PDB file of C-alpha atoms in Angstrom:
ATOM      1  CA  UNK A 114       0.000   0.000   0.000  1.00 62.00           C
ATOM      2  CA  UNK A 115       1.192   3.623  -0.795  1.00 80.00           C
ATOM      3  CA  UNK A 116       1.735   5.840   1.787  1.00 85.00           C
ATOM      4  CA  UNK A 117      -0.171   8.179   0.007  1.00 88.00           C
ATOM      5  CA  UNK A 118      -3.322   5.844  -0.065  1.00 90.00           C
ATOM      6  CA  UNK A 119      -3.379   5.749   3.564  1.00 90.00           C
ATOM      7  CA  UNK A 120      -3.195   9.167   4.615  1.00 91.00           C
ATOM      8  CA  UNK A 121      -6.154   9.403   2.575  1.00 92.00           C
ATOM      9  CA  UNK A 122      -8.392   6.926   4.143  1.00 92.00           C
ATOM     10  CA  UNK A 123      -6.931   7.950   7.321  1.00 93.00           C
ATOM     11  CA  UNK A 124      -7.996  11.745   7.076  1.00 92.00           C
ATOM     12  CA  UNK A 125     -11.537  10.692   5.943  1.00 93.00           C
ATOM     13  CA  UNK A 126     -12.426   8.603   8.833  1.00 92.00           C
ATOM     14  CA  UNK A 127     -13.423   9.997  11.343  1.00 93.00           C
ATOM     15  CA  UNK A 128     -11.119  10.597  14.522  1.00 92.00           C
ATOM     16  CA  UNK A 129     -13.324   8.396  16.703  1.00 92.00           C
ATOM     17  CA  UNK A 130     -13.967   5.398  14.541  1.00 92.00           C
ATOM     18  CA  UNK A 131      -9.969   5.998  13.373  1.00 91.00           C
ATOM     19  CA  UNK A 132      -8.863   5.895  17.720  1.00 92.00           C
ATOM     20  CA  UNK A 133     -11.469   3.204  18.318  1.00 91.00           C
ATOM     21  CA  UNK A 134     -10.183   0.701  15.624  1.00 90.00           C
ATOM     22  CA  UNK A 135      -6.425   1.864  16.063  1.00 91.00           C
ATOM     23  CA  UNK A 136      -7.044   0.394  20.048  1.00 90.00           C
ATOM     24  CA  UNK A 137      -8.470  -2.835  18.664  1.00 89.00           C
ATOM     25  CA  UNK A 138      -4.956  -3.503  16.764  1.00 88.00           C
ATOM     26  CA  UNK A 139      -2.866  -3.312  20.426  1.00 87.00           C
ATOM     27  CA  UNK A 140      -0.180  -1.473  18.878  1.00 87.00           C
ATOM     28  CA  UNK A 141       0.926   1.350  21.560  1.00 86.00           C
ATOM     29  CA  UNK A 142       4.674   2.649  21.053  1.00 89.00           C
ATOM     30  CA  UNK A 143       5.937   5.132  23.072  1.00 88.00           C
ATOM     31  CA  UNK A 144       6.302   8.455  20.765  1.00 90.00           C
ATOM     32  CA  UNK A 145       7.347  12.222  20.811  1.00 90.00           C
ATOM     33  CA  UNK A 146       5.793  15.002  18.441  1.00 90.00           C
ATOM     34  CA  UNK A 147       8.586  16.171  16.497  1.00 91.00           C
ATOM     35  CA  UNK A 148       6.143  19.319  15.381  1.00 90.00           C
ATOM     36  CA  UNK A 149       2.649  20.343  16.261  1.00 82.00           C
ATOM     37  CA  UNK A 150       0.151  19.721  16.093  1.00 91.00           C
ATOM     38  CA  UNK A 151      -0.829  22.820  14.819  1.00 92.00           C
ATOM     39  CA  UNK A 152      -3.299  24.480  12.708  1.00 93.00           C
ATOM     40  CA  UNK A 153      -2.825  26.404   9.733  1.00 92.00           C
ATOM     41  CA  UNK A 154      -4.547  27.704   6.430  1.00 93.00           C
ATOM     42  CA  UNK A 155      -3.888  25.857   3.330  1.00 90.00           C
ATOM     43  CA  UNK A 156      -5.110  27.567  -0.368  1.00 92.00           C
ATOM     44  CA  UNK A 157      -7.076  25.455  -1.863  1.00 90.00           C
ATOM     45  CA  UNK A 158      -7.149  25.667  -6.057  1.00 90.00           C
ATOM     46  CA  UNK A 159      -9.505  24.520  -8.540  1.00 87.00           C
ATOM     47  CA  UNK A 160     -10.227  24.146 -12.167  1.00 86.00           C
ATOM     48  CA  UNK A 161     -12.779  25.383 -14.765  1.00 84.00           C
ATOM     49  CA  UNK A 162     -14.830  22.079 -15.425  1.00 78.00           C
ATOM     50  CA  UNK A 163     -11.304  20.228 -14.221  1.00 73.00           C
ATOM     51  CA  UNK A 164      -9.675  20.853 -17.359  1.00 81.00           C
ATOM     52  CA  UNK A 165      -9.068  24.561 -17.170  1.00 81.00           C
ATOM     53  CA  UNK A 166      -6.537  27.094 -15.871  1.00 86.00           C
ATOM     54  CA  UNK A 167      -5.744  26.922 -12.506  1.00 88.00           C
ATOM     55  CA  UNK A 168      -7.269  29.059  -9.626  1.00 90.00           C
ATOM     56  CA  UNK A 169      -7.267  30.073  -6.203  1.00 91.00           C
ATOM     57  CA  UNK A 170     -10.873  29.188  -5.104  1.00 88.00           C
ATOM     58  CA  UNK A 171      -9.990  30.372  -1.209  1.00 91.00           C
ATOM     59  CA  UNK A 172      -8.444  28.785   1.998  1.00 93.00           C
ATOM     60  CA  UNK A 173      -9.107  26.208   4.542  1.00 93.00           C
ATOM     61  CA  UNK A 174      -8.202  24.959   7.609  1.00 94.00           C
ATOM     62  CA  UNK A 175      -5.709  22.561   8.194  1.00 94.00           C
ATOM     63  CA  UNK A 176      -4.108  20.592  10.919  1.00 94.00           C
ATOM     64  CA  UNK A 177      -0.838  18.865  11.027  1.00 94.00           C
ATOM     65  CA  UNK A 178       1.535  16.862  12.956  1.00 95.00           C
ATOM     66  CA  UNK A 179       4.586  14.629  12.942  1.00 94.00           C
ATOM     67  CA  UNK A 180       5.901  12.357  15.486  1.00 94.00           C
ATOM     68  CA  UNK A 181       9.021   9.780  15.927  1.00 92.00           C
ATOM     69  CA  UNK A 182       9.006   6.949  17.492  1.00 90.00           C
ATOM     70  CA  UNK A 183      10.947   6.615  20.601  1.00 88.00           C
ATOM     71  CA  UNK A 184      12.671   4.033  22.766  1.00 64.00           C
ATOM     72  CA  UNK A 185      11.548   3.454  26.643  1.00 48.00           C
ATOM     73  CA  UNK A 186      13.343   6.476  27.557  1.00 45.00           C
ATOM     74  CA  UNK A 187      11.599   9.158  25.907  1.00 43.00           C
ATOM     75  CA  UNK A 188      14.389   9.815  23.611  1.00 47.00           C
ATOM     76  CA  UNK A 189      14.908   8.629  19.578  1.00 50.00           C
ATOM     77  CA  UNK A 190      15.818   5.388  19.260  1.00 50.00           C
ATOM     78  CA  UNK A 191      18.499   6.916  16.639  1.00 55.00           C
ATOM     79  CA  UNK A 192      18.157   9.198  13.534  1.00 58.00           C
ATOM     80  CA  UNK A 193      16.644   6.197  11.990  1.00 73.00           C
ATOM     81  CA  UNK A 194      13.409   5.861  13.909  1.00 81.00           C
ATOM     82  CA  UNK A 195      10.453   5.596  12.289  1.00 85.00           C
ATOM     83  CA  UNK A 196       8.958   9.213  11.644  1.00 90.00           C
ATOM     84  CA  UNK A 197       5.163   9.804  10.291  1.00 91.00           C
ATOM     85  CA  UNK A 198       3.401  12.857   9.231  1.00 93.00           C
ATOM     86  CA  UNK A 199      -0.010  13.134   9.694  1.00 93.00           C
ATOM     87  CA  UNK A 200      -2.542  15.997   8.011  1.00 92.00           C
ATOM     88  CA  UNK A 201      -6.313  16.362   8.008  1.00 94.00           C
ATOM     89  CA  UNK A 202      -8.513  19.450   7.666  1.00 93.00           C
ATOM     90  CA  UNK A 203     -10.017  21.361   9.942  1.00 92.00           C
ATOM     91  CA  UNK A 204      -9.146  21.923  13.380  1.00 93.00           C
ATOM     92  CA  UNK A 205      -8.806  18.235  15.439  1.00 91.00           C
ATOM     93  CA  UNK A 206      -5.138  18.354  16.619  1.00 93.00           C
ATOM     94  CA  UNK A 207      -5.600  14.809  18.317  1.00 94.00           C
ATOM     95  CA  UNK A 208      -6.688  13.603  14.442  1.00 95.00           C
ATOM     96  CA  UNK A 209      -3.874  14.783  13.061  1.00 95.00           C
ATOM     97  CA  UNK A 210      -1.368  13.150  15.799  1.00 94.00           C
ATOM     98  CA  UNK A 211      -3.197   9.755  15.352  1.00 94.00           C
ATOM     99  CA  UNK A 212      -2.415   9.560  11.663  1.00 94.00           C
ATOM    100  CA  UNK A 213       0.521  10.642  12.350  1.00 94.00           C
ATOM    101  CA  UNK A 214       1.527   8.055  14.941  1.00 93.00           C
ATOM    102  CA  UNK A 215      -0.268   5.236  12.633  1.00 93.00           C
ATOM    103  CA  UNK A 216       1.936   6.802   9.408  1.00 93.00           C
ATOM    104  CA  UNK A 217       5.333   6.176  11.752  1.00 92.00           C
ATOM    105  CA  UNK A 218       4.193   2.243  12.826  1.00 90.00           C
ATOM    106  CA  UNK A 219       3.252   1.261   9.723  1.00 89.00           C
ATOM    107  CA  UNK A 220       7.044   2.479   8.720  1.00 88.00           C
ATOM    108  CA  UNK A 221       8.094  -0.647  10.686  1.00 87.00           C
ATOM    109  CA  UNK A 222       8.120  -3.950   8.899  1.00 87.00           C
ATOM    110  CA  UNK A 223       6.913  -5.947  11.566  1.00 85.00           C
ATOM    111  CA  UNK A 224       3.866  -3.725  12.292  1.00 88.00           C
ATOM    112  CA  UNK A 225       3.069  -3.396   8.495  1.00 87.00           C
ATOM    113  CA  UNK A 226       0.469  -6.401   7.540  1.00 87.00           C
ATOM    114  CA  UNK A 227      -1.070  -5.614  11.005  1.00 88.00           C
ATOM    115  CA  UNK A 228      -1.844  -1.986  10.252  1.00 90.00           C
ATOM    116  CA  UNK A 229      -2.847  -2.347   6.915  1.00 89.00           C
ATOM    117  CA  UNK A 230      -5.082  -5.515   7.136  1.00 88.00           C
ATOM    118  CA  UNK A 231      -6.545  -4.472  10.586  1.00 87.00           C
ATOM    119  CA  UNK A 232      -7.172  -1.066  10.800  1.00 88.00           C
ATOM    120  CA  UNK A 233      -7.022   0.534   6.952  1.00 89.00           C
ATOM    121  CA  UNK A 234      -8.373  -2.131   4.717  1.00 90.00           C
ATOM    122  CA  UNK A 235     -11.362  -2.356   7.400  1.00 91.00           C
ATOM    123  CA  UNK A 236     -11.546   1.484   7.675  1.00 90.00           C
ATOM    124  CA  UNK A 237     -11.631   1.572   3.355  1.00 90.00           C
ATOM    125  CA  UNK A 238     -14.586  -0.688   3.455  1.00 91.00           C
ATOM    126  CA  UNK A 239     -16.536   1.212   5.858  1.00 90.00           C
ATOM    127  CA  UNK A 240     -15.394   4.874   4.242  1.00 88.00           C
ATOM    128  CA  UNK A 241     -16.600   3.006   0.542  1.00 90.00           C
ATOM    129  CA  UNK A 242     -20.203   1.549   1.731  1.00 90.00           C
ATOM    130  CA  UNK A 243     -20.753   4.624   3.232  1.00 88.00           C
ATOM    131  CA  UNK A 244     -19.943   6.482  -0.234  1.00 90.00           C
ATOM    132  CA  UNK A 245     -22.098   3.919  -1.882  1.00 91.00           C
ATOM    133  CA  UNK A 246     -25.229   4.827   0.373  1.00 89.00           C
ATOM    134  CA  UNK A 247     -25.276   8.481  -0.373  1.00 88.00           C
ATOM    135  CA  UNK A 248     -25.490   7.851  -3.866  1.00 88.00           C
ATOM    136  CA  UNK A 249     -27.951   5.385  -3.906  1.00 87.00           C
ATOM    137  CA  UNK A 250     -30.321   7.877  -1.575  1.00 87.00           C
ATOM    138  CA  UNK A 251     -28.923  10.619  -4.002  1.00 87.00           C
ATOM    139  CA  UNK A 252     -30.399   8.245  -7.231  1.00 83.00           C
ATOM    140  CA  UNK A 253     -32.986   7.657  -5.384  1.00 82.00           C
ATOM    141  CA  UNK A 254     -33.817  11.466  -5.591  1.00 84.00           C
ATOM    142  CA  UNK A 255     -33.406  11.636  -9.319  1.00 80.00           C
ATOM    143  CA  UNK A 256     -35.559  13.351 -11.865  1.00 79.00           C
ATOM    144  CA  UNK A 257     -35.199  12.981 -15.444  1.00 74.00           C
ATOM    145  CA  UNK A 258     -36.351  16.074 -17.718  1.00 73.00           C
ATOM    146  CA  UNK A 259     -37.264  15.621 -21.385  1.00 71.00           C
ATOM    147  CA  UNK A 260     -38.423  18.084 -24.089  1.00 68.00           C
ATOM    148  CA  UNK A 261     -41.064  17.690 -26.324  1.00 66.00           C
ATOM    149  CA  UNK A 262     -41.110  19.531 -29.499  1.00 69.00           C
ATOM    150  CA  UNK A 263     -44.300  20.588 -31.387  1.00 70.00           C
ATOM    151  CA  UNK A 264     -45.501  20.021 -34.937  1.00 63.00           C
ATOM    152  CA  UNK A 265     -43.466  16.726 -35.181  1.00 57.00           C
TER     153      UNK A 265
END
């Protein structure tokens, strides 16, 4: 899995599914933010019809963090510890340290397969039947317009 591929399913859970199924895996190293978390702006751009010239459509909040994992005594390990970053939007600091933290374990191998088969391929699943019930109610809600032309 990319790293890339998580942080996304990791910012679109929400924090308290994300915390609740990140306690069912048992994985609890001892860490220190490196920086943050803190919250920022971030400009957000868009496209004419996604195929046009760039824009600057306005700014949102954003929160970030990045921690390293540590040995028993509070210090790094060595420069070589595991270190994760971990952004979502809006303002939940404790998000943003949990993805984070989850980004820096899954750096390890022997925490890999554990993180990605019990906590984001379970987390996907959810995140993609809930995407497929809003557009079924949204079909559901659909109205189909035709025009009738006279003399023919």
């Amino acid at each position: 899995m990319t790293s890339a591929r998580r942080q996304r399913i990791l910012a679109l859970t929400p924090r308290e599914r994300l915390a609740e199924q990140w306690a069912r895996l048992g994985i609890s190293p001892d860490y220190r933010c490196v920086r943050g978390p803190e919250v920022g702006m971030a400009m957000v751009r868009g496209r004419m019809g996604g195929t046009g010239n760039a824009f600057n459509l306005g700014e949102m909040t954003l929160t970030r963090a990045s921690v390293q994992l540590t040995d028993d005594e509070g210090a790094a390990a060595d420069a070589k510890s595991p270190l994760g970053h971990g952004w979502v939007k809006g303002r939940d600091p404790r998000h943003a340290e949990l993805i984070a933290l989850v980004d820096a374990c899954a750096k390890r191998r022997d925490w890999q397969a554990a993180i990605e088969e019990g906590l984001v391929a379970p987390l996907e699943q959810a995140l993609d039947a809930e995407r497929h019930e809003q557009a079924r109610r949204a079909a559901a809600t659909r109205v189909d317009f035709f025009t009738m032309v006279r003399g023919e």
